[in-house]
Short mmCIF file of C-alpha atoms in Angstrom, two decimals:
data_model
loop_
_atom_site.label_atom_id
_atom_site.label_comp_id
_atom_site.label_asym_id
_atom_site.label_seq_id
_atom_site.Cartn_x
_atom_site.Cartn_y
_atom_site.Cartn_z
CA LYS Y 1 93.36 5.77 112.17
CA ARG Y 2 95.42 8.74 111.89
CA GLY Y 3 93.98 12.07 112.10
CA GLU Y 4 90.98 10.48 113.21
CA VAL Y 5 89.13 10.78 117.09
CA HIS Y 6 88.68 7.82 118.40
CA ALA Y 7 86.02 8.39 121.00
CA ILE Y 8 85.43 5.71 123.89
CA CYS Y 9 82.26 6.13 126.50
CA GLY Y 10 81.25 3.15 129.26
CA GLU Y 11 79.78 2.87 132.25
CA ASN Y 12 82.58 2.85 135.00
CA GLY Y 13 83.59 -1.20 134.72
CA ALA Y 14 83.17 -1.00 131.32
CA GLY Y 15 86.78 -2.15 130.53
CA LYS Y 16 87.79 1.19 129.72
CA SER Y 17 91.14 1.40 131.75
CA THR Y 18 91.65 -1.94 131.45
CA PHE Y 19 91.57 -1.21 127.91
CA ILE Y 20 94.52 1.43 128.38
CA LYS Y 21 96.21 -1.21 130.48
CA ILE Y 22 97.00 -3.14 128.11
CA LEU Y 23 97.97 -0.82 124.72
CA THR Y 24 100.53 0.78 127.63
CA GLY Y 25 101.81 -2.73 128.68
CA ALA Y 26 100.70 -2.58 132.40
CA ASN Y 27 98.23 -5.52 131.97
CA GLU Y 28 98.62 -8.60 129.52
CA PRO Y 29 95.18 -9.04 127.94
CA THR Y 30 93.53 -12.62 128.26
CA SER Y 31 92.82 -13.20 124.27
CA GLY Y 32 93.11 -11.78 121.16
CA THR Y 33 95.89 -9.42 119.75
CA ILE Y 34 96.55 -5.85 119.15
CA GLU Y 35 97.88 -4.39 116.22
CA PHE Y 36 99.78 -1.57 115.55
CA ASN Y 37 100.92 -0.16 112.21
CA GLY Y 38 100.72 -3.22 110.62
CA LYS Y 39 102.64 -5.29 113.11
CA GLU Y 40 100.41 -7.77 115.30
CA TYR Y 41 101.59 -7.95 118.69
CA ALA Y 42 100.03 -10.95 121.56
CA LYS Y 43 101.06 -8.29 124.17
CA LEU Y 44 102.69 -5.14 124.82
CA THR Y 45 105.50 -3.85 127.39
CA PRO Y 46 105.20 -0.48 128.64
CA LYS Y 47 108.77 0.25 127.11
CA GLN Y 48 107.35 -1.52 124.00
CA SER Y 49 104.31 0.96 124.01
CA MET Y 50 106.69 3.92 124.48
CA GLU Y 51 108.46 2.86 121.49
CA LEU Y 52 105.70 2.71 119.25
CA GLY Y 53 104.54 6.18 120.57
CA ILE Y 54 101.88 5.47 122.39
CA SER Y 55 101.46 8.14 125.68
CA VAL Y 56 98.38 8.39 127.96
CA ILE Y 57 97.17 11.72 129.05
CA TYR Y 58 94.92 10.89 132.83
CA GLN Y 59 92.21 12.86 134.45
CA GLU Y 60 95.05 13.08 136.94
CA PHE Y 61 98.30 15.31 135.94
CA SER Y 62 101.63 13.73 136.21
CA LEU Y 63 103.01 17.67 136.23
CA ILE Y 64 105.78 18.43 138.97
CA PRO Y 65 103.82 21.87 140.60
CA TYR Y 66 107.59 23.81 141.34
CA LEU Y 67 109.14 23.36 137.47
CA SER Y 68 108.61 25.18 134.85
CA VAL Y 69 106.72 24.45 131.65
CA ALA Y 70 109.46 23.39 129.36
CA GLU Y 71 111.29 21.64 132.40
CA ASN Y 72 107.57 19.23 132.75
CA ILE Y 73 107.67 19.23 129.20
CA PHE Y 74 111.26 17.33 129.55
CA TYR Y 75 111.48 16.19 132.39
CA GLY Y 76 113.32 12.50 132.70
CA ARG Y 77 114.55 13.66 128.76
CA GLU Y 78 116.09 16.75 129.96
CA ILE Y 79 118.05 19.01 127.15
CA LYS Y 80 121.76 18.80 128.24
CA LYS Y 81 125.36 20.77 128.17
CA GLY Y 82 127.49 17.94 129.04
CA ILE Y 83 125.99 17.28 133.11
CA ILE Y 84 124.16 20.50 133.02
CA ARG Y 85 120.30 20.51 131.81
CA ASP Y 86 120.37 23.23 129.22
CA ILE Y 87 116.96 25.40 130.28
CA ALA Y 88 117.70 28.25 127.46
CA ALA Y 89 117.19 25.36 124.95
CA MET Y 90 114.19 23.48 126.50
CA GLU Y 91 112.78 26.96 126.99
CA LYS Y 92 113.25 27.30 122.80
CA GLN Y 93 111.81 23.91 121.90
CA ALA Y 94 108.82 24.42 124.44
CA LYS Y 95 108.28 27.73 123.00
CA GLU Y 96 107.68 26.45 119.33
CA LEU Y 97 106.19 23.33 120.35
CA CYS Y 98 103.79 26.21 121.81
CA LYS Y 99 103.74 27.72 118.74
CA GLU Y 100 103.12 24.43 116.80
CA MET Y 101 100.35 24.08 118.71
CA GLY Y 102 98.66 27.43 118.63
CA VAL Y 103 99.03 27.64 122.65
CA ASP Y 104 99.92 30.65 124.68
CA ILE Y 105 101.45 30.26 127.38
CA ASP Y 106 104.42 31.53 129.15
CA VAL Y 107 107.19 28.31 129.55
CA ARG Y 108 109.15 29.60 132.33
CA LYS Y 109 105.83 29.42 134.44
CA ARG Y 110 105.66 27.41 137.25
CA VAL Y 111 103.01 24.48 136.46
CA CYS Y 112 101.41 25.28 139.94
CA ASP Y 113 100.69 29.03 139.01
CA LEU Y 114 98.77 27.85 135.77
CA GLY Y 115 95.20 27.18 135.45
CA ILE Y 116 93.99 23.68 135.16
CA ALA Y 117 93.25 23.60 131.47
CA TYR Y 118 96.37 25.09 130.88
CA GLN Y 119 98.06 22.04 133.04
CA GLN Y 120 96.08 19.31 130.94
CA ILE Y 121 97.36 21.25 128.19
CA VAL Y 122 100.83 20.75 129.24
CA GLU Y 123 100.41 17.21 129.23
CA ILE Y 124 99.65 17.42 125.98
CA LEU Y 125 102.20 18.74 124.80
CA LYS Y 126 104.57 16.92 126.55
CA ALA Y 127 103.22 14.01 124.92
CA VAL Y 128 103.64 15.53 121.64
CA SER Y 129 107.10 16.64 122.53
CA LYS Y 130 107.83 12.27 123.02
CA LYS Y 131 107.03 12.29 119.24
CA SER Y 132 104.41 10.22 120.25
CA GLU Y 133 102.00 9.67 117.07
CA PHE Y 134 99.09 7.92 119.01
CA ILE Y 135 97.53 10.07 122.26
CA ILE Y 136 94.81 8.38 124.83
CA MET Y 137 93.07 10.74 126.58
CA ASP Y 138 91.24 9.67 129.79
CA GLU Y 139 88.24 11.88 131.19
CA PRO Y 140 90.75 15.08 130.33
CA THR Y 141 87.95 17.40 131.00
CA ALA Y 142 86.48 16.20 133.40
CA PRO Y 143 88.03 18.84 135.88
CA LEU Y 144 87.54 21.52 133.76
CA THR Y 145 85.07 24.20 133.10
CA GLU Y 146 83.44 24.99 129.60
CA ASP Y 147 85.33 27.77 128.40
CA GLU Y 148 88.16 25.17 129.40
CA VAL Y 149 86.79 22.30 127.54
CA ASP Y 150 86.71 24.31 124.38
CA LYS Y 151 90.45 25.22 124.64
CA LEU Y 152 91.28 21.88 125.37
CA LEU Y 153 88.88 20.30 122.43
CA ASP Y 154 90.71 22.83 120.38
CA ILE Y 155 93.75 21.57 120.85
CA VAL Y 156 92.55 17.84 119.93
CA MET Y 157 91.12 19.15 116.77
CA LYS Y 158 95.15 20.42 115.61
CA LEU Y 159 96.31 17.13 116.63
CA LYS Y 160 94.05 15.74 114.78
CA LYS Y 161 94.62 17.79 111.81
CA LYS Y 162 98.40 16.81 112.32
CA GLY Y 163 97.37 13.06 111.54
CA TYR Y 164 97.97 12.15 115.10
CA VAL Y 165 95.74 8.73 116.22
CA ILE Y 166 93.60 10.20 119.52
CA ILE Y 167 91.38 7.85 121.22
CA TYR Y 168 89.15 10.06 123.63
CA ILE Y 169 87.62 8.31 126.97
CA SER Y 170 85.00 10.39 128.25
CA HIS Y 171 81.18 10.46 129.67
CA ARG Y 172 80.32 14.08 128.39
CA LEU Y 173 78.68 12.81 125.46
CA PRO Y 174 78.09 16.26 124.32
CA GLU Y 175 82.33 16.43 123.35
CA LEU Y 176 82.37 13.26 121.70
CA PHE Y 177 79.56 13.87 119.62
CA LYS Y 178 81.67 17.12 118.69
CA ILE Y 179 85.31 15.56 117.82
CA GLY Y 180 84.50 11.97 117.57
CA ASP Y 181 85.27 10.34 114.02
CA ARG Y 182 83.77 6.94 115.67
CA ILE Y 183 82.81 6.46 118.86
#
């Protein structure tokens, strides 16, 4: 449901990763259907999944370390003036996104110069910038310290208030009880 954090936990081999792969079109389901925004699908392709606004944030980052925060947020979807990347426009939009999410990050800073928590936040900002309304977070706090976990959970709560659908997968039960509407 919109504005809900649906938490999922389970042992290794329980099917959490398979579930993600089915929703992102990497795997075909063996039975059943996927219902999304009132429409039923027998399966999804990766293209359909992206078009529906489904994004996944994995515990392993997909950031390019020596690019800036802004360049990572818009990587593959760069804003251009003609054939040249418009860095100023990307930085402006990235700053607006940070402000909207209540995050204080220098968008000109290289990602490799950020702490792990802020790198995870950049992953979230990237998903939000794609207009994803359905975000799956797979063990997002696994590499984080307790203080960093709180920063990340604050972002998750902001996304929830903005009406995003969030599936939050974690082995850390206190987190699930703190932010999950359903587990």
